[in-house]
XYZ file of C-alpha atoms in Angstrom:
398
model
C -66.787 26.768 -31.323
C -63.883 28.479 -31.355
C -62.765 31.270 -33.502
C -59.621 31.429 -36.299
C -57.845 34.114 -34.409
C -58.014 32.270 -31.104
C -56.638 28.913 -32.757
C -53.358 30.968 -34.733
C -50.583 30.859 -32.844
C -46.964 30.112 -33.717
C -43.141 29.363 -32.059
C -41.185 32.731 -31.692
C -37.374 31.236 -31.986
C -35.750 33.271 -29.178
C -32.325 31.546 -28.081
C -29.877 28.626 -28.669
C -27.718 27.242 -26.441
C -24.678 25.401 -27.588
C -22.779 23.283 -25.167
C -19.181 23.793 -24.634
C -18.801 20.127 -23.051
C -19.612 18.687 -26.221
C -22.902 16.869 -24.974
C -24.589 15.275 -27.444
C -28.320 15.429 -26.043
C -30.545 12.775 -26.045
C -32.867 13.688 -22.635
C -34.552 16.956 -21.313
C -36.424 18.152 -18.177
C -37.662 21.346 -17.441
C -38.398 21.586 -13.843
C -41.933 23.757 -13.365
C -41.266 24.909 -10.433
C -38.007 25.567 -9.556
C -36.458 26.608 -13.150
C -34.070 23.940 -13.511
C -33.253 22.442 -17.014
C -31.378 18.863 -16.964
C -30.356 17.543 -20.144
C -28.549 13.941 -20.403
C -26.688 12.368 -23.608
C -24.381 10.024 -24.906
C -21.458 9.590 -23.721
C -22.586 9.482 -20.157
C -23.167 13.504 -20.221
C -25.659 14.761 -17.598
C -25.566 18.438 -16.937
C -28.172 20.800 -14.910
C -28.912 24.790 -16.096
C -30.419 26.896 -13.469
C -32.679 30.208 -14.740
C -32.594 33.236 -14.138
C -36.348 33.360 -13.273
C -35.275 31.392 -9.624
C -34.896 33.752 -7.235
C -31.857 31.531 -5.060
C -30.620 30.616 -8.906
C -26.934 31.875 -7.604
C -27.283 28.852 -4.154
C -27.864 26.178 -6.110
C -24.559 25.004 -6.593
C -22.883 25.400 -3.093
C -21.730 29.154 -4.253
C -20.848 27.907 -7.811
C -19.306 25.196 -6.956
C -20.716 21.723 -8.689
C -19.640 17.605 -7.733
C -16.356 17.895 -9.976
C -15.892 21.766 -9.485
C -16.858 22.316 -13.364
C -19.383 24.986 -12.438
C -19.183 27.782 -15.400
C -21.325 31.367 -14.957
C -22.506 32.956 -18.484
C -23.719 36.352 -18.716
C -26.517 37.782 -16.307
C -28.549 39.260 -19.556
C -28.820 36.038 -21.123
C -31.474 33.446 -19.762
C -28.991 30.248 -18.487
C -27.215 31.510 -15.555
C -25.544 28.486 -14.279
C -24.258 25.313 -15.480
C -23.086 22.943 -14.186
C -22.211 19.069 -14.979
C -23.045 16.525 -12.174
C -20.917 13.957 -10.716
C -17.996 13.069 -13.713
C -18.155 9.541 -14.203
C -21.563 8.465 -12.366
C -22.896 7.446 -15.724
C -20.024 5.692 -17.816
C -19.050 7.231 -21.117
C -20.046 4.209 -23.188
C -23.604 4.393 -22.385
C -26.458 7.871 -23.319
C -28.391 9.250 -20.853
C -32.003 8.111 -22.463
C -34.308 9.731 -19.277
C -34.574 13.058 -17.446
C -37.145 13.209 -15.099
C -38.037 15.892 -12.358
C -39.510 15.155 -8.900
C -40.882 18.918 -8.340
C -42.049 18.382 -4.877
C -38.940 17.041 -3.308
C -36.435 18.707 -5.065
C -35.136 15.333 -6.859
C -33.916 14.284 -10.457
C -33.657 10.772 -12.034
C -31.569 10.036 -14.770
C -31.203 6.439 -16.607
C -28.685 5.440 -19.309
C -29.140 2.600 -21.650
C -27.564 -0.151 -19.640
C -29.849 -0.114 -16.888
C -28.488 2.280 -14.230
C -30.560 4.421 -12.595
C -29.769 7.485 -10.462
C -31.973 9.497 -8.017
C -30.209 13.051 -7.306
C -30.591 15.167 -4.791
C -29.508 18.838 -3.323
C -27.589 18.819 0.285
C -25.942 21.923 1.574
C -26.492 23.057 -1.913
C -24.576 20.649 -4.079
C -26.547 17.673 -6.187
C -25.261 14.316 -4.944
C -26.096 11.046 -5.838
C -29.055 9.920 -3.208
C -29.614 6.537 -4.758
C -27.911 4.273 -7.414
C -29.144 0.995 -9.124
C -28.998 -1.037 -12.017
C -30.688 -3.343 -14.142
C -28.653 -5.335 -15.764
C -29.707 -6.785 -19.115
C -32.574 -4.927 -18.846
C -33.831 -2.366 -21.792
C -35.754 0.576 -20.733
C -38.584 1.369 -21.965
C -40.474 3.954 -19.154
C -39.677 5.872 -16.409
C -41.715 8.790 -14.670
C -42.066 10.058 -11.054
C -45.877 10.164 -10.396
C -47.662 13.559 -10.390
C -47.966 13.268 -6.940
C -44.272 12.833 -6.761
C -44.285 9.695 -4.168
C -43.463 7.129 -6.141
C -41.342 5.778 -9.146
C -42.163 3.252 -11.800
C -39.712 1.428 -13.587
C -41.046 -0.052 -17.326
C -38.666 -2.699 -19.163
C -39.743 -4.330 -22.547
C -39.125 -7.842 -21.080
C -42.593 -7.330 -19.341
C -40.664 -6.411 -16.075
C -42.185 -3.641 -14.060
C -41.359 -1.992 -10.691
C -43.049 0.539 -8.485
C -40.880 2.104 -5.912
C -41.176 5.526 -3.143
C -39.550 8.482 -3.298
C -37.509 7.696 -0.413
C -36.189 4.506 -2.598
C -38.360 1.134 -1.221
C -39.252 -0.744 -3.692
C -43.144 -1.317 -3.104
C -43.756 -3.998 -5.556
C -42.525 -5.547 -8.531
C -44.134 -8.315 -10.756
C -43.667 -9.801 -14.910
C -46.772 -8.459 -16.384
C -45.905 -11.763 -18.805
C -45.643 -9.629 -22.327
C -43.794 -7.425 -23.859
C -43.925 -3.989 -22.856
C -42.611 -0.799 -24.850
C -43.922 2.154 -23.028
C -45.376 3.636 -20.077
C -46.958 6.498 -18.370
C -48.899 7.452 -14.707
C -52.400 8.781 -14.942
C -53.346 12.528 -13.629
C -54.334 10.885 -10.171
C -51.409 8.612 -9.652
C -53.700 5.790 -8.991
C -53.302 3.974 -12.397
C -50.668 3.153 -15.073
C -51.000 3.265 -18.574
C -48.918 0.413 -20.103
C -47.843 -0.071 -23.993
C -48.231 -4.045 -25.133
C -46.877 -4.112 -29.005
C -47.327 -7.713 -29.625
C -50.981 -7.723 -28.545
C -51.015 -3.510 -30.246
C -53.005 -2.654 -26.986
C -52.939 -0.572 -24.152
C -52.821 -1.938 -20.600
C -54.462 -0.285 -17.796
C -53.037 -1.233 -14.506
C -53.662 -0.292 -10.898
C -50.457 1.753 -9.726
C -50.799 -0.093 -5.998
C -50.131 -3.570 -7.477
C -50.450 -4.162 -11.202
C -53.494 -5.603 -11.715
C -54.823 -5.185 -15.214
C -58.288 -3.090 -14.974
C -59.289 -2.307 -19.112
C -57.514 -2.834 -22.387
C -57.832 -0.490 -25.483
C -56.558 -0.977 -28.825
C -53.072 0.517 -30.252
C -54.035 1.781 -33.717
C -50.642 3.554 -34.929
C -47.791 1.850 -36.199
C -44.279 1.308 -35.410
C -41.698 2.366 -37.621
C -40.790 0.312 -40.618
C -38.367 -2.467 -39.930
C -35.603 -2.277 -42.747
C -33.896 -5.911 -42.469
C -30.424 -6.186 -42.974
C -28.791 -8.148 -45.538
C -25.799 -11.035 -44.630
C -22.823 -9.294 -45.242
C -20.972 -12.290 -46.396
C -21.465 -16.025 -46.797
C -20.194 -16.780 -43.112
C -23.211 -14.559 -41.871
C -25.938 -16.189 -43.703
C -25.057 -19.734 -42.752
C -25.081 -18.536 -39.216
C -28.411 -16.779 -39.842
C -29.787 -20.071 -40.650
C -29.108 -21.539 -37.091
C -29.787 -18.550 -35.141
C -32.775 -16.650 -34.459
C -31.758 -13.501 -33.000
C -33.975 -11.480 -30.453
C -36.418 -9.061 -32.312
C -35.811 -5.069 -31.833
C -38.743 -4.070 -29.631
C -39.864 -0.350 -31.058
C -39.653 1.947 -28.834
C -43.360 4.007 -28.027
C -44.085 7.062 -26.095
C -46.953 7.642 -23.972
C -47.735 11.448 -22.449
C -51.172 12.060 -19.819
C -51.753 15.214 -19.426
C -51.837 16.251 -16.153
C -55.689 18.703 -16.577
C -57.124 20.290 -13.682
C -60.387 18.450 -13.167
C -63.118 20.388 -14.603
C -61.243 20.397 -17.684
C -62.283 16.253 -18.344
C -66.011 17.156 -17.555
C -68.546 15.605 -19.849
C -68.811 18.518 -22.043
C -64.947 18.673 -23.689
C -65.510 14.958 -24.262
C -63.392 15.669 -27.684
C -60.678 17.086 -25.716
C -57.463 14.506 -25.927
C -55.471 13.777 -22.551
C -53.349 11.000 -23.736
C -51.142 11.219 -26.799
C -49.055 7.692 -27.742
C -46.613 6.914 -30.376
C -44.002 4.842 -31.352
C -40.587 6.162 -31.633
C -39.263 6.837 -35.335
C -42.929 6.618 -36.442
C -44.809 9.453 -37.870
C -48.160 8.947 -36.242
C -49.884 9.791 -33.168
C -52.773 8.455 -31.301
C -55.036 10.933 -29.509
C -57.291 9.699 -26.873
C -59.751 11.175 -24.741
C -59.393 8.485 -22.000
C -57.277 5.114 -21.522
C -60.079 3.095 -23.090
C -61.359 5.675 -26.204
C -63.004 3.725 -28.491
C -62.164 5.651 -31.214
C -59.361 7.138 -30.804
C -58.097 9.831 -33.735
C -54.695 9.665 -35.292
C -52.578 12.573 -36.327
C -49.816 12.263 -39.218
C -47.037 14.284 -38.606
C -44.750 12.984 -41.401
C -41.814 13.139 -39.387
C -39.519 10.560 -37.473
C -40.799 11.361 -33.829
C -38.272 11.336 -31.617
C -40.356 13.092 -28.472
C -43.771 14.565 -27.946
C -44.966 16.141 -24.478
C -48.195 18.258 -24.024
C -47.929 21.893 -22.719
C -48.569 22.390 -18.690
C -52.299 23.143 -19.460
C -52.808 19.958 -21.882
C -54.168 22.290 -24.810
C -51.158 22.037 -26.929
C -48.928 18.789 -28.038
C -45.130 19.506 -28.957
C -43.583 16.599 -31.221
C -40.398 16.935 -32.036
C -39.394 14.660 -34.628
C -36.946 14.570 -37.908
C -38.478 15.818 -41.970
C -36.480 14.475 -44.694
C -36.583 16.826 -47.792
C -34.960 15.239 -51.364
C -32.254 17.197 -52.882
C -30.961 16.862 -56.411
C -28.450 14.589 -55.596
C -29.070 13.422 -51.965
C -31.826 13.523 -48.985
C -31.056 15.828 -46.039
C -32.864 15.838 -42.780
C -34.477 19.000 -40.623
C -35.188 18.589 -37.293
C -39.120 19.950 -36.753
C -40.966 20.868 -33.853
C -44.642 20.735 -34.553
C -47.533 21.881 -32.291
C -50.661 20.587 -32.172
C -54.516 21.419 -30.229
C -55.608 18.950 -28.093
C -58.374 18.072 -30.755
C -55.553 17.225 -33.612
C -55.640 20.936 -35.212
C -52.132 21.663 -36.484
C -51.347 24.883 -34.713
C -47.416 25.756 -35.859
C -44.216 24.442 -37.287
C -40.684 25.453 -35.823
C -37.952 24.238 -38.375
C -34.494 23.995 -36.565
C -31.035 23.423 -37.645
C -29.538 19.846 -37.162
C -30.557 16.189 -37.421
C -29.876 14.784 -34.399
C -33.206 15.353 -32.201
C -33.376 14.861 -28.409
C -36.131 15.930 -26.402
C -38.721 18.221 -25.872
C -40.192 20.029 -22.444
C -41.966 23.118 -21.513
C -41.616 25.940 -18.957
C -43.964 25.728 -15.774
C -46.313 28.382 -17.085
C -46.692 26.829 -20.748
C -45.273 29.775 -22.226
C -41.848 28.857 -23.625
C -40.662 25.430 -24.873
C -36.797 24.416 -25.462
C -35.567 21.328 -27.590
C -32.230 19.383 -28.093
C -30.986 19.209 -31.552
C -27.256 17.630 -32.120
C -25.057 19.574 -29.135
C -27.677 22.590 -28.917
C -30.888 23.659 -27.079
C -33.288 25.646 -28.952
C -35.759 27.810 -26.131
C -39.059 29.406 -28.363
C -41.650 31.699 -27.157
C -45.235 30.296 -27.578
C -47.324 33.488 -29.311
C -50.856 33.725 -29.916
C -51.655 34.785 -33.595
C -49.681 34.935 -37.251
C -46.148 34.393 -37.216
C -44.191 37.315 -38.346
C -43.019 37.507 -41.582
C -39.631 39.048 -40.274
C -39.193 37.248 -36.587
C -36.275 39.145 -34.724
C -33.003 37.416 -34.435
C -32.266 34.064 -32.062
C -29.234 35.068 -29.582
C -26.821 32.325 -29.319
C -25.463 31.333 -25.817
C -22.936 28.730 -24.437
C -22.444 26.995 -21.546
């Protein structure tokens, strides 16, 4: 059993990062190994911040130089060192960059926006280019991740569509599971995929080599509330009467933590490795395995709009949105909350804004960073009490 002291700990605010371009984030990746942060938004906005913990932070752009020559340097004392926004126009301005991910042992990024394109970047000479570039048109994302290994690819769409593909861009297979899918995530091992089914409220496990189903287990939060909208005007309810339109499919999140092995040993069978929740829901489901029986469910009373577990997989950061009444109005607080791997609630980090994005950690689990409206927010994980007088966050641009 573990003692009080070792389970206090709280979010030291540290620095915020506002961005000159005017991106409004949606996505964020924190590369663990080679201290790279890539953040995507709407408008098309994809930009990459190297750290000053990389020792060859100053070659990573070609001698600060980036694909449209936008490359800005900020201050050597401050943590973001470079900046610099990749290829202008690769994503077009009408769509949001909704996925971020890292490939940490081949030095790649992937980015998706909203109508179906997919990029896979990579460095030559020093410079990111575009590697590979594809679309799915028609398509709605719902799940992309490189797996741990960092081989392959999968590709999750709600229409039950789902692809598997290398790192050095085959496509390896592709099939309709024949349901609606709404989430997706690889396990530690990259042999199996963990697939989100909302009509059915269950969790697919699939072989990663070719999609066939292995267990179920049952979904047991809910999706956000569904607020219908009234016909405007007489015009719109006749139509309403002869048309049916397609059902918005909610939107879940599904992390696997990536433990070392002795860590999922028989004896921390309480120990959660899968958190899942539905986006704009307040609820997550813990699980100690794909197939917990039992899983246990965490309220966090806020609109979730990310969650991922720390680099170890003892602590769960959900970023979500708190709506507090006023006198007059409601106004809305975007929350970071941390959470043990066995549900404790562990801290709350209350930042300015409305507008959340994502959340990621640092490599060593010591630092996390979220997007809120046009800013990043890093914070300093610290064992123990918070103090009642934290020193001052320093305020950055890009």
């Amino acid at each position: 059993m573990s003692n009080d002291k070792e389970d206090k700990m709280h979010a030291s605010l540290t620095r915020k990062l506002r961005f000159k371009s005017g991106l409004d984030a949606k996505s964020i990746a924190w590369s663990s190994e080679h201290h790279w942060i890539a953040c995507g938004g709407r408008g098309g906005s994809l930009t990459v911040h190297g750290l000053e913990a990389d020792k060859d932070v100053s070659n990573i752009y070609g001698g600060g130089v980036s694909t449209n020559g936008n490359t800005e340097i900020t201050n050597a004392s401050v943590d973001l060192t470079k900046y610099a926004t990749l290829q202008d126009k690769a994503h077009d301005k009408t769509t949001t960059v909704v996925a971020v991910e890292w490939n940490n042992q081949h030095k790649k990024l992937l980015t998706c926006d909203d109508s179906g394109l997919f990029i896979v970047w990579s460095q030559v000479n020093g410079v990111w280019l575009m590697e590979m570039i594809n679309q799915q048109k028609s398509k709605q994302l719902c799940g992309v991740q490189w797996s741990p290994d960092g081989s392959r690819v999968c590709f999750a769409y709600t229409d039950g569509y789902l692809m598997v593909g290398s790192v050095g861009g085959d496509r390896l297979w592709a099939q309709e599971v024949g349901y609606t899918m709404c989430g997706m995530s690889w396990s530690p091992d990259s042999t199996e995929l963990l697939i989100v089914a909302p009509t059915s409220r269950e969790l697919h496990l699939l072989s990663s080599k070719d999609g066939q189903l292995l267990r179920k287990a049952a979904m047991v939060c809910s999706p956000p509330p569904v607020t219908p909208k009234s016909p405007t005007s007489a015009f719109t309810m006749l139509k309403s009467l002869f048309t049916s339109p397609k059902p918005k499919v909610p939107l879940a999140i599904v992390r696997w933590s990536h433990q070392p092995k002795d860590f999922s040993s028989d004896t921390n069978d309480q120990v959660a490795r899968i958190a899942v929740c539905y986006v704009e829901a307040g609820s997550v489901q813990l699980m100690r395995n794909a197939t917990d029986p039992t899983p246990r469910l965490v309220d966090t009373s806020l609109r979730i709009a990310d969650l991922q577990w720390n680099p170890a997989g003892s602590v769960l950061a959900v970023l979500g949105s708190a709506t507090q009444p006023q006198p007059t109005t409601t106004s809305t607080t975007a929350v970071v909350q941390f959470f043990s791997n066995v549900g404790q609630h562990l801290s709350t980090l209350t930042l300015p804004g409305s507008r959340c994005g994502g959340v990621a950690w640092e490599g060593n689990g010591e630092r996390v960073v979220a997007t809120v409206d046009a800013c990043a927010y890093f914070a300093n994980m610290v064992k123990g009490d918070a103090l009642s007088d934290p020193p001052a966050c320093a305020v950055d641009s890009d």
